[in-house]
mmCIF file of N, CA and C in Angstrom:
data_model
loop_
_atom_site.group_PDB
_atom_site.id
_atom_site.type_symbol
_atom_site.label_atom_id
_atom_site.label_comp_id
_atom_site.label_asym_id
_atom_site.label_seq_id
_atom_site.Cartn_x
_atom_site.Cartn_y
_atom_site.Cartn_z
ATOM 1 N N MET A 20 -32.018 77.360 25.766
ATOM 2 C CA MET A 20 -32.669 76.940 24.533
ATOM 3 C C MET A 20 -31.887 75.777 23.952
ATOM 4 N N SER A 21 -32.532 74.703 23.736
ATOM 5 C CA SER A 21 -31.891 73.561 23.092
ATOM 6 C C SER A 21 -32.395 73.479 21.666
ATOM 7 N N ASP A 22 -31.509 73.296 20.722
ATOM 8 C CA ASP A 22 -31.873 73.290 19.313
ATOM 9 C C ASP A 22 -31.950 71.862 18.806
ATOM 10 N N ALA A 23 -33.170 71.396 18.540
ATOM 11 C CA ALA A 23 -33.357 70.026 18.076
ATOM 12 C C ALA A 23 -33.306 69.930 16.556
ATOM 13 N N HIS A 24 -33.222 71.055 15.867
ATOM 14 C CA HIS A 24 -33.231 71.052 14.407
ATOM 15 C C HIS A 24 -31.871 70.625 13.874
ATOM 16 N N HIS A 25 -31.909 69.734 12.894
ATOM 17 C CA HIS A 25 -30.673 69.276 12.267
ATOM 18 C C HIS A 25 -30.288 70.232 11.146
ATOM 19 N N THR A 26 -29.053 70.662 11.143
ATOM 20 C CA THR A 26 -28.554 71.496 10.056
ATOM 21 C C THR A 26 -27.397 70.766 9.395
ATOM 22 N N PRO A 27 -27.150 71.060 8.129
ATOM 23 C CA PRO A 27 -26.052 70.386 7.441
ATOM 24 C C PRO A 27 -24.723 70.654 8.143
ATOM 25 N N PRO A 28 -23.865 69.653 8.224
ATOM 26 C CA PRO A 28 -22.570 69.860 8.862
ATOM 27 C C PRO A 28 -21.647 70.686 7.970
ATOM 28 N N TRP A 29 -20.624 71.244 8.589
ATOM 29 C CA TRP A 29 -19.573 71.935 7.853
ATOM 30 C C TRP A 29 -18.433 70.931 7.734
ATOM 31 N N ARG A 30 -17.836 70.832 6.561
ATOM 32 C CA ARG A 30 -16.754 69.877 6.333
ATOM 33 C C ARG A 30 -15.433 70.612 6.092
ATOM 34 N N HIS A 31 -14.359 69.958 6.516
ATOM 35 C CA HIS A 31 -13.023 70.529 6.372
ATOM 36 C C HIS A 31 -12.034 69.402 6.116
ATOM 37 N N ARG A 32 -11.223 69.553 5.100
ATOM 38 C CA ARG A 32 -10.144 68.588 4.861
ATOM 39 C C ARG A 32 -8.895 69.111 5.543
ATOM 40 N N VAL A 33 -8.288 68.278 6.363
ATOM 41 C CA VAL A 33 -7.100 68.689 7.110
ATOM 42 C C VAL A 33 -5.977 68.998 6.133
ATOM 43 N N GLU A 34 -5.443 70.189 6.260
ATOM 44 C CA GLU A 34 -4.338 70.644 5.422
ATOM 45 C C GLU A 34 -3.030 70.563 6.204
ATOM 46 N N HIS A 35 -1.929 70.681 5.485
ATOM 47 C CA HIS A 35 -0.618 70.643 6.131
ATOM 48 C C HIS A 35 -0.504 71.712 7.206
ATOM 49 N N VAL A 36 -1.036 72.887 6.956
ATOM 50 C CA VAL A 36 -0.951 73.993 7.905
ATOM 51 C C VAL A 36 -1.662 73.673 9.229
ATOM 52 N N ASP A 37 -2.598 72.733 9.222
ATOM 53 C CA ASP A 37 -3.330 72.341 10.426
ATOM 54 C C ASP A 37 -2.524 71.428 11.345
ATOM 55 N N THR A 38 -1.437 70.857 10.835
ATOM 56 C CA THR A 38 -0.759 69.775 11.552
ATOM 57 C C THR A 38 0.572 70.192 12.170
ATOM 58 N N ASP A 39 0.997 69.359 13.117
ATOM 59 C CA ASP A 39 2.329 69.529 13.690
ATOM 60 C C ASP A 39 3.324 68.684 12.876
ATOM 61 N N ALA A 40 4.539 68.574 13.349
ATOM 62 C CA ALA A 40 5.585 67.868 12.596
ATOM 63 C C ALA A 40 5.276 66.380 12.392
ATOM 64 N N SER A 41 4.413 65.809 13.233
ATOM 65 C CA SER A 41 4.098 64.385 13.099
ATOM 66 C C SER A 41 2.849 64.136 12.251
ATOM 67 N N GLY A 42 2.286 65.214 11.682
ATOM 68 C CA GLY A 42 1.128 65.068 10.817
ATOM 69 C C GLY A 42 -0.201 65.005 11.539
ATOM 70 N N VAL A 43 -0.210 65.269 12.849
ATOM 71 C CA VAL A 43 -1.423 65.286 13.661
ATOM 72 C C VAL A 43 -1.911 66.734 13.765
ATOM 73 N N VAL A 44 -3.229 66.925 13.703
ATOM 74 C CA VAL A 44 -3.781 68.275 13.834
ATOM 75 C C VAL A 44 -3.387 68.843 15.193
ATOM 76 N N HIS A 45 -2.779 70.020 15.172
ATOM 77 C CA HIS A 45 -2.347 70.686 16.399
ATOM 78 C C HIS A 45 -3.577 71.111 17.198
ATOM 79 N N PHE A 46 -3.500 70.963 18.509
ATOM 80 C CA PHE A 46 -4.655 71.259 19.356
ATOM 81 C C PHE A 46 -5.191 72.674 19.164
ATOM 82 N N SER A 47 -4.333 73.621 18.849
ATOM 83 C CA SER A 47 -4.766 75.016 18.707
ATOM 84 C C SER A 47 -5.676 75.231 17.496
ATOM 85 N N ARG A 48 -5.608 74.359 16.501
ATOM 86 C CA ARG A 48 -6.425 74.516 15.290
ATOM 87 C C ARG A 48 -7.906 74.239 15.562
ATOM 88 N N TYR A 49 -8.200 73.451 16.589
ATOM 89 C CA TYR A 49 -9.589 73.118 16.879
ATOM 90 C C TYR A 49 -10.411 74.353 17.252
ATOM 91 N N ALA A 50 -9.816 75.302 17.934
ATOM 92 C CA ALA A 50 -10.540 76.528 18.297
ATOM 93 C C ALA A 50 -11.009 77.264 17.041
ATOM 94 N N SER A 51 -10.150 77.352 16.049
ATOM 95 C CA SER A 51 -10.508 78.000 14.789
ATOM 96 C C SER A 51 -11.601 77.231 14.060
ATOM 97 N N LEU A 52 -11.494 75.899 14.057
ATOM 98 C CA LEU A 52 -12.513 75.075 13.410
ATOM 99 C C LEU A 52 -13.869 75.237 14.097
ATOM 100 N N LEU A 53 -13.875 75.267 15.433
ATOM 101 C CA LEU A 53 -15.126 75.454 16.165
ATOM 102 C C LEU A 53 -15.744 76.812 15.842
ATOM 103 N N GLU A 54 -14.908 77.846 15.817
ATOM 104 C CA GLU A 54 -15.421 79.183 15.521
ATOM 105 C C GLU A 54 -16.030 79.239 14.115
ATOM 106 N N THR A 55 -15.353 78.657 13.142
ATOM 107 C CA THR A 55 -15.870 78.670 11.770
ATOM 108 C C THR A 55 -17.201 77.945 11.681
ATOM 109 N N ALA A 56 -17.305 76.766 12.285
ATOM 110 C CA ALA A 56 -18.560 76.010 12.260
ATOM 111 C C ALA A 56 -19.675 76.777 12.973
ATOM 112 N N ALA A 57 -19.361 77.416 14.095
ATOM 113 C CA ALA A 57 -20.361 78.195 14.835
ATOM 114 C C ALA A 57 -20.841 79.394 14.013
ATOM 115 N N LEU A 58 -19.922 80.089 13.364
ATOM 116 C CA LEU A 58 -20.309 81.242 12.540
ATOM 117 C C LEU A 58 -21.124 80.812 11.337
ATOM 118 N N GLU A 59 -20.803 79.654 10.765
ATOM 119 C CA GLU A 59 -21.612 79.119 9.659
ATOM 120 C C GLU A 59 -23.042 78.834 10.137
ATOM 121 N N GLU A 60 -23.182 78.319 11.348
ATOM 122 C CA GLU A 60 -24.507 78.051 11.901
ATOM 123 C C GLU A 60 -25.298 79.350 12.075
ATOM 124 N N LEU A 61 -24.651 80.390 12.560
ATOM 125 C CA LEU A 61 -25.333 81.686 12.690
ATOM 126 C C LEU A 61 -25.742 82.214 11.322
ATOM 127 N N GLU A 62 -24.874 82.039 10.336
ATOM 128 C CA GLU A 62 -25.169 82.492 8.973
ATOM 129 C C GLU A 62 -26.398 81.772 8.427
ATOM 130 N N ARG A 63 -26.477 80.455 8.640
ATOM 131 C CA ARG A 63 -27.641 79.680 8.186
ATOM 132 C C ARG A 63 -28.943 80.201 8.782
ATOM 133 N N ARG A 64 -28.847 80.756 9.974
ATOM 134 C CA ARG A 64 -30.030 81.252 10.673
ATOM 135 C C ARG A 64 -30.361 82.702 10.311
ATOM 136 N N GLY A 65 -29.553 83.298 9.443
ATOM 137 C CA GLY A 65 -29.798 84.684 9.063
ATOM 138 C C GLY A 65 -29.316 85.687 10.095
ATOM 139 N N ALA A 66 -28.417 85.243 10.974
ATOM 140 C CA ALA A 66 -27.909 86.118 12.031
ATOM 141 C C ALA A 66 -26.383 86.055 12.078
ATOM 142 N N GLY A 67 -25.779 85.989 10.899
ATOM 143 C CA GLY A 67 -24.328 85.917 10.810
ATOM 144 C C GLY A 67 -23.659 87.259 11.047
ATOM 145 N N LEU A 68 -22.363 87.304 10.794
ATOM 146 C CA LEU A 68 -21.600 88.522 11.058
ATOM 147 C C LEU A 68 -22.103 89.716 10.261
ATOM 148 N N GLY A 69 -22.547 89.488 9.015
ATOM 149 C CA GLY A 69 -23.088 90.595 8.213
ATOM 150 C C GLY A 69 -24.342 91.180 8.834
ATOM 151 N N ALA A 70 -25.245 90.316 9.289
ATOM 152 C CA ALA A 70 -26.480 90.781 9.940
ATOM 153 C C ALA A 70 -26.160 91.519 11.235
ATOM 154 N N LEU A 71 -25.184 91.032 11.969
ATOM 155 C CA LEU A 71 -24.778 91.719 13.203
ATOM 156 C C LEU A 71 -24.163 93.080 12.883
ATOM 157 N N GLU A 72 -23.329 93.123 11.851
ATOM 158 C CA GLU A 72 -22.684 94.384 11.467
ATOM 159 C C GLU A 72 -23.716 95.432 11.063
ATOM 160 N N GLU A 73 -24.771 95.009 10.351
ATOM 161 C CA GLU A 73 -25.842 95.945 9.973
ATOM 162 C C GLU A 73 -26.496 96.590 11.195
ATOM 163 N N GLN A 74 -26.491 95.878 12.307
ATOM 164 C CA GLN A 74 -27.065 96.389 13.561
ATOM 165 C C GLN A 74 -25.992 97.056 14.440
ATOM 166 N N ARG A 75 -24.783 97.204 13.888
ATOM 167 C CA ARG A 75 -23.643 97.790 14.606
ATOM 168 C C ARG A 75 -23.259 96.972 15.833
ATOM 169 N N LEU A 76 -23.339 95.633 15.649
ATOM 170 C CA LEU A 76 -23.019 94.699 16.723
ATOM 171 C C LEU A 76 -21.856 93.810 16.319
ATOM 172 N N ASP A 77 -21.254 93.200 17.319
ATOM 173 C CA ASP A 77 -20.149 92.271 17.092
ATOM 174 C C ASP A 77 -20.230 91.171 18.146
ATOM 175 N N LEU A 78 -19.450 90.127 17.970
ATOM 176 C CA LEU A 78 -19.389 89.026 18.933
ATOM 177 C C LEU A 78 -18.020 89.004 19.584
ATOM 178 N N ARG A 79 -18.008 88.693 20.874
ATOM 179 C CA ARG A 79 -16.757 88.502 21.619
ATOM 180 C C ARG A 79 -16.852 87.164 22.335
ATOM 181 N N VAL A 80 -15.843 86.330 22.171
ATOM 182 C CA VAL A 80 -15.834 85.045 22.857
ATOM 183 C C VAL A 80 -15.586 85.287 24.342
ATOM 184 N N ARG A 81 -16.512 84.768 25.162
ATOM 185 C CA ARG A 81 -16.358 84.862 26.620
ATOM 186 C C ARG A 81 -15.717 83.600 27.170
ATOM 187 N N GLU A 82 -16.065 82.466 26.540
ATOM 188 C CA GLU A 82 -15.519 81.203 27.017
ATOM 189 C C GLU A 82 -15.473 80.205 25.869
ATOM 190 N N LEU A 83 -14.383 79.479 25.809
ATOM 191 C CA LEU A 83 -14.201 78.378 24.861
ATOM 192 C C LEU A 83 -13.923 77.133 25.679
ATOM 193 N N ARG A 84 -14.727 76.100 25.453
ATOM 194 C CA ARG A 84 -14.503 74.805 26.108
ATOM 195 C C ARG A 84 -14.284 73.777 25.020
ATOM 196 N N LEU A 85 -13.332 72.879 25.261
ATOM 197 C CA LEU A 85 -13.005 71.893 24.247
ATOM 198 C C LEU A 85 -12.479 70.630 24.911
ATOM 199 N N SER A 86 -13.058 69.496 24.532
ATOM 200 C CA SER A 86 -12.596 68.192 24.999
ATOM 201 C C SER A 86 -12.124 67.403 23.800
ATOM 202 N N TYR A 87 -10.908 66.866 23.901
ATOM 203 C CA TYR A 87 -10.315 66.085 22.822
ATOM 204 C C TYR A 87 -10.527 64.607 23.092
ATOM 205 N N ARG A 88 -10.885 63.854 22.055
ATOM 206 C CA ARG A 88 -11.131 62.421 22.196
ATOM 207 C C ARG A 88 -10.147 61.578 21.382
ATOM 208 N N ALA A 89 -9.830 62.037 20.178
ATOM 209 C CA ALA A 89 -8.933 61.292 19.290
ATOM 210 C C ALA A 89 -8.254 62.277 18.339
ATOM 211 N N ALA A 90 -7.162 61.844 17.743
ATOM 212 C CA ALA A 90 -6.376 62.712 16.864
ATOM 213 C C ALA A 90 -6.905 62.704 15.435
ATOM 214 N N ALA A 91 -6.839 63.855 14.800
ATOM 215 C CA ALA A 91 -7.063 63.966 13.358
ATOM 216 C C ALA A 91 -5.693 64.092 12.705
ATOM 217 N N ARG A 92 -5.611 63.640 11.465
ATOM 218 C CA ARG A 92 -4.329 63.627 10.761
ATOM 219 C C ARG A 92 -4.441 64.310 9.401
ATOM 220 N N PHE A 93 -3.283 64.603 8.837
ATOM 221 C CA PHE A 93 -3.189 65.242 7.533
ATOM 222 C C PHE A 93 -4.085 64.528 6.520
ATOM 223 N N GLN A 94 -4.879 65.282 5.807
ATOM 224 C CA GLN A 94 -5.800 64.880 4.746
ATOM 225 C C GLN A 94 -7.047 64.135 5.223
ATOM 226 N N ASP A 95 -7.259 64.022 6.530
ATOM 227 C CA ASP A 95 -8.539 63.490 7.019
ATOM 228 C C ASP A 95 -9.655 64.453 6.627
ATOM 229 N N TRP A 96 -10.838 63.910 6.413
ATOM 230 C CA TRP A 96 -12.028 64.729 6.233
ATOM 231 C C TRP A 96 -12.730 64.837 7.575
ATOM 232 N N LEU A 97 -12.960 66.077 8.011
ATOM 233 C CA LEU A 97 -13.631 66.332 9.280
ATOM 234 C C LEU A 97 -15.047 66.817 9.023
ATOM 235 N N ARG A 98 -15.959 66.378 9.864
ATOM 236 C CA ARG A 98 -17.337 66.874 9.846
ATOM 237 C C ARG A 98 -17.563 67.597 11.162
ATOM 238 N N LEU A 99 -18.024 68.842 11.063
ATOM 239 C CA LEU A 99 -18.290 69.631 12.254
ATOM 240 C C LEU A 99 -19.786 69.920 12.317
ATOM 241 N N ASP A 100 -20.413 69.424 13.364
ATOM 242 C CA ASP A 100 -21.842 69.639 13.585
ATOM 243 C C ASP A 100 -22.001 70.739 14.629
ATOM 244 N N ALA A 101 -22.600 71.847 14.214
ATOM 245 C CA ALA A 101 -22.811 72.977 15.124
ATOM 246 C C ALA A 101 -24.290 73.073 15.488
ATOM 247 N N ARG A 102 -24.538 73.502 16.714
ATOM 248 C CA ARG A 102 -25.912 73.694 17.167
ATOM 249 C C ARG A 102 -25.965 74.897 18.100
ATOM 250 N N LEU A 103 -27.046 75.621 18.001
ATOM 251 C CA LEU A 103 -27.279 76.750 18.891
ATOM 252 C C LEU A 103 -27.857 76.196 20.182
ATOM 253 N N GLU A 104 -27.173 76.416 21.286
ATOM 254 C CA GLU A 104 -27.606 75.853 22.560
ATOM 255 C C GLU A 104 -28.370 76.838 23.423
ATOM 256 N N HIS A 105 -28.053 78.132 23.277
ATOM 257 C CA HIS A 105 -28.708 79.129 24.135
ATOM 258 C C HIS A 105 -28.652 80.504 23.482
ATOM 259 N N VAL A 106 -29.755 81.230 23.577
ATOM 260 C CA VAL A 106 -29.795 82.636 23.188
ATOM 261 C C VAL A 106 -30.223 83.412 24.425
ATOM 262 N N GLY A 107 -29.326 84.236 24.938
ATOM 263 C CA GLY A 107 -29.641 85.079 26.088
ATOM 264 C C GLY A 107 -29.945 86.484 25.617
ATOM 265 N N PRO A 108 -30.217 87.389 26.530
ATOM 266 C CA PRO A 108 -30.514 88.775 26.139
ATOM 267 C C PRO A 108 -29.364 89.438 25.371
ATOM 268 N N ALA A 109 -28.116 89.096 25.755
ATOM 269 C CA ALA A 109 -26.951 89.702 25.103
ATOM 270 C C ALA A 109 -25.844 88.669 24.899
ATOM 271 N N SER A 110 -26.233 87.406 24.713
ATOM 272 C CA SER A 110 -25.223 86.360 24.558
ATOM 273 C C SER A 110 -25.766 85.190 23.745
ATOM 274 N N LEU A 111 -24.837 84.403 23.243
ATOM 275 C CA LEU A 111 -25.142 83.188 22.474
ATOM 276 C C LEU A 111 -24.205 82.090 22.940
ATOM 277 N N LYS A 112 -24.693 80.861 22.921
ATOM 278 C CA LYS A 112 -23.818 79.717 23.177
ATOM 279 C C LYS A 112 -24.066 78.697 22.085
ATOM 280 N N LEU A 113 -22.989 78.303 21.422
ATOM 281 C CA LEU A 113 -23.055 77.296 20.364
ATOM 282 C C LEU A 113 -22.169 76.127 20.735
ATOM 283 N N GLY A 114 -22.668 74.930 20.450
ATOM 284 C CA GLY A 114 -21.888 73.723 20.650
ATOM 285 C C GLY A 114 -21.455 73.185 19.306
ATOM 286 N N VAL A 115 -20.284 72.571 19.267
ATOM 287 C CA VAL A 115 -19.760 71.999 18.029
ATOM 288 C C VAL A 115 -19.130 70.644 18.353
ATOM 289 N N THR A 116 -19.443 69.657 17.522
ATOM 290 C CA THR A 116 -18.863 68.328 17.647
ATOM 291 C C THR A 116 -18.069 68.044 16.375
ATOM 292 N N VAL A 117 -16.859 67.530 16.540
ATOM 293 C CA VAL A 117 -15.953 67.266 15.417
ATOM 294 C C VAL A 117 -15.788 65.761 15.254
ATOM 295 N N TYR A 118 -16.022 65.283 14.032
ATOM 296 C CA TYR A 118 -15.889 63.870 13.706
ATOM 297 C C TYR A 118 -14.916 63.686 12.543
ATOM 298 N N ARG A 119 -14.258 62.513 12.495
ATOM 299 C CA ARG A 119 -13.500 62.116 11.310
ATOM 300 C C ARG A 119 -14.429 61.253 10.471
ATOM 301 N N GLU A 120 -14.471 61.539 9.174
ATOM 302 C CA GLU A 120 -15.273 60.740 8.247
ATOM 303 C C GLU A 120 -14.344 59.962 7.344
ATOM 304 N N GLY A 121 -14.871 58.875 6.785
ATOM 305 C CA GLY A 121 -14.102 58.189 5.758
ATOM 306 C C GLY A 121 -13.880 56.726 5.988
ATOM 307 N N SER A 122 -12.726 56.375 6.554
ATOM 308 C CA SER A 122 -12.300 54.980 6.573
ATOM 309 C C SER A 122 -13.143 54.078 7.473
ATOM 310 N N ALA A 123 -13.593 54.556 8.605
ATOM 311 C CA ALA A 123 -14.403 53.726 9.517
ATOM 312 C C ALA A 123 -15.845 53.684 9.022
ATOM 313 N N PRO A 124 -16.575 52.634 9.383
ATOM 314 C CA PRO A 124 -17.976 52.561 8.958
ATOM 315 C C PRO A 124 -18.821 53.712 9.524
ATOM 316 N N GLU A 125 -18.474 54.169 10.711
ATOM 317 C CA GLU A 125 -19.177 55.284 11.348
ATOM 318 C C GLU A 125 -18.186 56.426 11.575
ATOM 319 N N PRO A 126 -18.659 57.667 11.572
ATOM 320 C CA PRO A 126 -17.753 58.774 11.905
ATOM 321 C C PRO A 126 -17.157 58.582 13.303
ATOM 322 N N VAL A 127 -15.917 59.009 13.474
ATOM 323 C CA VAL A 127 -15.208 58.875 14.749
ATOM 324 C C VAL A 127 -15.212 60.226 15.452
ATOM 325 N N LEU A 128 -15.695 60.244 16.694
ATOM 326 C CA LEU A 128 -15.707 61.473 17.491
ATOM 327 C C LEU A 128 -14.279 61.874 17.827
ATOM 328 N N LEU A 129 -13.900 63.105 17.440
ATOM 329 C CA LEU A 129 -12.560 63.609 17.711
ATOM 330 C C LEU A 129 -12.543 64.644 18.823
ATOM 331 N N ALA A 130 -13.546 65.506 18.842
ATOM 332 C CA ALA A 130 -13.573 66.585 19.832
ATOM 333 C C ALA A 130 -14.991 67.129 19.951
ATOM 334 N N ALA A 131 -15.269 67.719 21.099
ATOM 335 C CA ALA A 131 -16.552 68.379 21.317
ATOM 336 C C ALA A 131 -16.283 69.634 22.131
ATOM 337 N N GLY A 132 -16.985 70.704 21.788
ATOM 338 C CA GLY A 132 -16.742 71.939 22.503
ATOM 339 C C GLY A 132 -17.891 72.909 22.392
ATOM 340 N N SER A 133 -17.690 74.063 23.010
ATOM 341 C CA SER A 133 -18.703 75.110 22.953
ATOM 342 C C SER A 133 -18.041 76.477 22.968
ATOM 343 N N LEU A 134 -18.753 77.421 22.375
ATOM 344 C CA LEU A 134 -18.342 78.825 22.360
ATOM 345 C C LEU A 134 -19.458 79.631 23.013
ATOM 346 N N ASP A 135 -19.117 80.350 24.061
ATOM 347 C CA ASP A 135 -20.052 81.254 24.727
ATOM 348 C C ASP A 135 -19.637 82.660 24.297
ATOM 349 N N MET A 136 -20.546 83.361 23.599
ATOM 350 C CA MET A 136 -20.186 84.656 23.026
ATOM 351 C C MET A 136 -21.092 85.773 23.527
ATOM 352 N N ALA A 137 -20.488 86.895 23.824
ATOM 353 C CA ALA A 137 -21.230 88.099 24.192
ATOM 354 C C ALA A 137 -21.533 88.890 22.923
ATOM 355 N N VAL A 138 -22.707 89.496 22.880
ATOM 356 C CA VAL A 138 -23.068 90.410 21.805
ATOM 357 C C VAL A 138 -22.743 91.810 22.321
ATOM 358 N N VAL A 139 -21.934 92.545 21.560
ATOM 359 C CA VAL A 139 -21.467 93.850 22.008
ATOM 360 C C VAL A 139 -21.707 94.925 20.951
ATOM 361 N N ASN A 140 -21.758 96.158 21.410
ATOM 362 C CA ASN A 140 -21.805 97.320 20.521
ATOM 363 C C ASN A 140 -20.473 97.380 19.795
ATOM 364 N N ARG A 141 -20.527 97.492 18.474
ATOM 365 C CA ARG A 141 -19.316 97.451 17.645
ATOM 366 C C ARG A 141 -18.325 98.561 17.989
ATOM 367 N N GLU A 142 -18.808 99.751 18.314
ATOM 368 C CA GLU A 142 -17.920 100.879 18.597
ATOM 369 C C GLU A 142 -17.394 100.864 20.026
ATOM 370 N N SER A 143 -18.286 100.666 20.999
ATOM 371 C CA SER A 143 -17.884 100.782 22.403
ATOM 372 C C SER A 143 -17.387 99.474 23.006
ATOM 373 N N GLY A 144 -17.800 98.336 22.425
ATOM 374 C CA GLY A 144 -17.433 97.055 23.004
ATOM 375 C C GLY A 144 -18.272 96.668 24.208
ATOM 376 N N GLU A 145 -19.258 97.485 24.531
ATOM 377 C CA GLU A 145 -20.132 97.216 25.680
ATOM 378 C C GLU A 145 -21.163 96.154 25.326
ATOM 379 N N PRO A 146 -21.479 95.260 26.275
ATOM 380 C CA PRO A 146 -22.541 94.281 26.018
ATOM 381 C C PRO A 146 -23.843 94.979 25.626
ATOM 382 N N THR A 147 -24.543 94.391 24.657
ATOM 383 C CA THR A 147 -25.755 94.986 24.104
ATOM 384 C C THR A 147 -26.793 93.897 23.888
ATOM 385 N N CYS A 148 -28.028 94.220 24.176
ATOM 386 C CA CYS A 148 -29.109 93.256 23.949
ATOM 387 C C CYS A 148 -29.245 92.956 22.462
ATOM 388 N N ILE A 149 -29.576 91.715 22.173
ATOM 389 C CA ILE A 149 -29.793 91.288 20.795
ATOM 390 C C ILE A 149 -31.124 91.877 20.330
ATOM 391 N N PRO A 150 -31.148 92.602 19.198
ATOM 392 C CA PRO A 150 -32.414 93.146 18.691
ATOM 393 C C PRO A 150 -33.422 92.030 18.429
ATOM 394 N N LEU A 151 -34.697 92.335 18.561
ATOM 395 C CA LEU A 151 -35.748 91.336 18.395
ATOM 396 C C LEU A 151 -35.692 90.645 17.044
ATOM 397 N N THR A 152 -35.354 91.376 15.979
ATOM 398 C CA THR A 152 -35.299 90.750 14.648
ATOM 399 C C THR A 152 -34.234 89.657 14.587
ATOM 400 N N LEU A 153 -33.065 89.925 15.183
ATOM 401 C CA LEU A 153 -32.000 88.922 15.193
ATOM 402 C C LEU A 153 -32.320 87.786 16.160
ATOM 403 N N SER A 154 -32.907 88.112 17.288
ATOM 404 C CA SER A 154 -33.295 87.087 18.252
ATOM 405 C C SER A 154 -34.297 86.121 17.631
ATOM 406 N N ALA A 155 -35.259 86.657 16.887
ATOM 407 C CA ALA A 155 -36.253 85.815 16.209
ATOM 408 C C ALA A 155 -35.577 84.942 15.152
ATOM 409 N N ALA A 156 -34.625 85.511 14.401
ATOM 410 C CA ALA A 156 -33.913 84.741 13.380
ATOM 411 C C ALA A 156 -33.112 83.605 14.028
ATOM 412 N N LEU A 157 -32.501 83.879 15.155
ATOM 413 C CA LEU A 157 -31.724 82.857 15.841
ATOM 414 C C LEU A 157 -32.607 81.705 16.320
ATOM 415 N N LYS A 158 -33.792 82.016 16.755
ATOM 416 C CA LYS A 158 -34.671 81.011 17.324
ATOM 417 C C LYS A 158 -35.440 80.207 16.268
ATOM 418 N N ARG A 159 -35.443 80.715 15.027
ATOM 419 C CA ARG A 159 -36.088 79.972 13.931
ATOM 420 C C ARG A 159 -35.234 78.793 13.530
ATOM 421 N N SER A 160 -35.887 77.837 12.885
ATOM 422 C CA SER A 160 -35.173 76.698 12.321
ATOM 423 C C SER A 160 -34.208 77.207 11.257
ATOM 424 N N PRO A 161 -32.975 76.730 11.260
ATOM 425 C CA PRO A 161 -31.987 77.223 10.277
ATOM 426 C C PRO A 161 -32.309 76.753 8.864
ATOM 427 N N SER A 162 -31.819 77.528 7.920
ATOM 428 C CA SER A 162 -31.948 77.144 6.501
ATOM 429 C C SER A 162 -30.961 76.042 6.199
ATOM 430 N N PRO A 163 -31.320 75.098 5.321
ATOM 431 C CA PRO A 163 -30.367 74.018 4.967
ATOM 432 C C PRO A 163 -29.210 74.528 4.152
#
């Protein structure tokens, strides 16, 4: 499933805690940023963690892919564009692109990645099919 619908980006200002000693965002912080943007996208679609919890479901990351293009620095404003790329019977894949906003006339691509997540039973941890109500919510156009 490819999602052609545009949703508002998630923004993050780089904090000191995000950076290494030279003031550059540490590579490990990007995984957290991708996860936050992906979860915000699910929330916009009405299928966030609360909706999953009501169904006694949870998400487990099966694969994280990330390509770095340029460095972000302390106090940069980042724009994270998340999109739902695939809804399987018991899995989701979201893509996230990270840009620096501000000084350049156009946003600068910093990183691009994806999160492949399994939907599991909250108690047993076993993979579980996504209920039709949540599957329908995921496939609908997200709320702005």
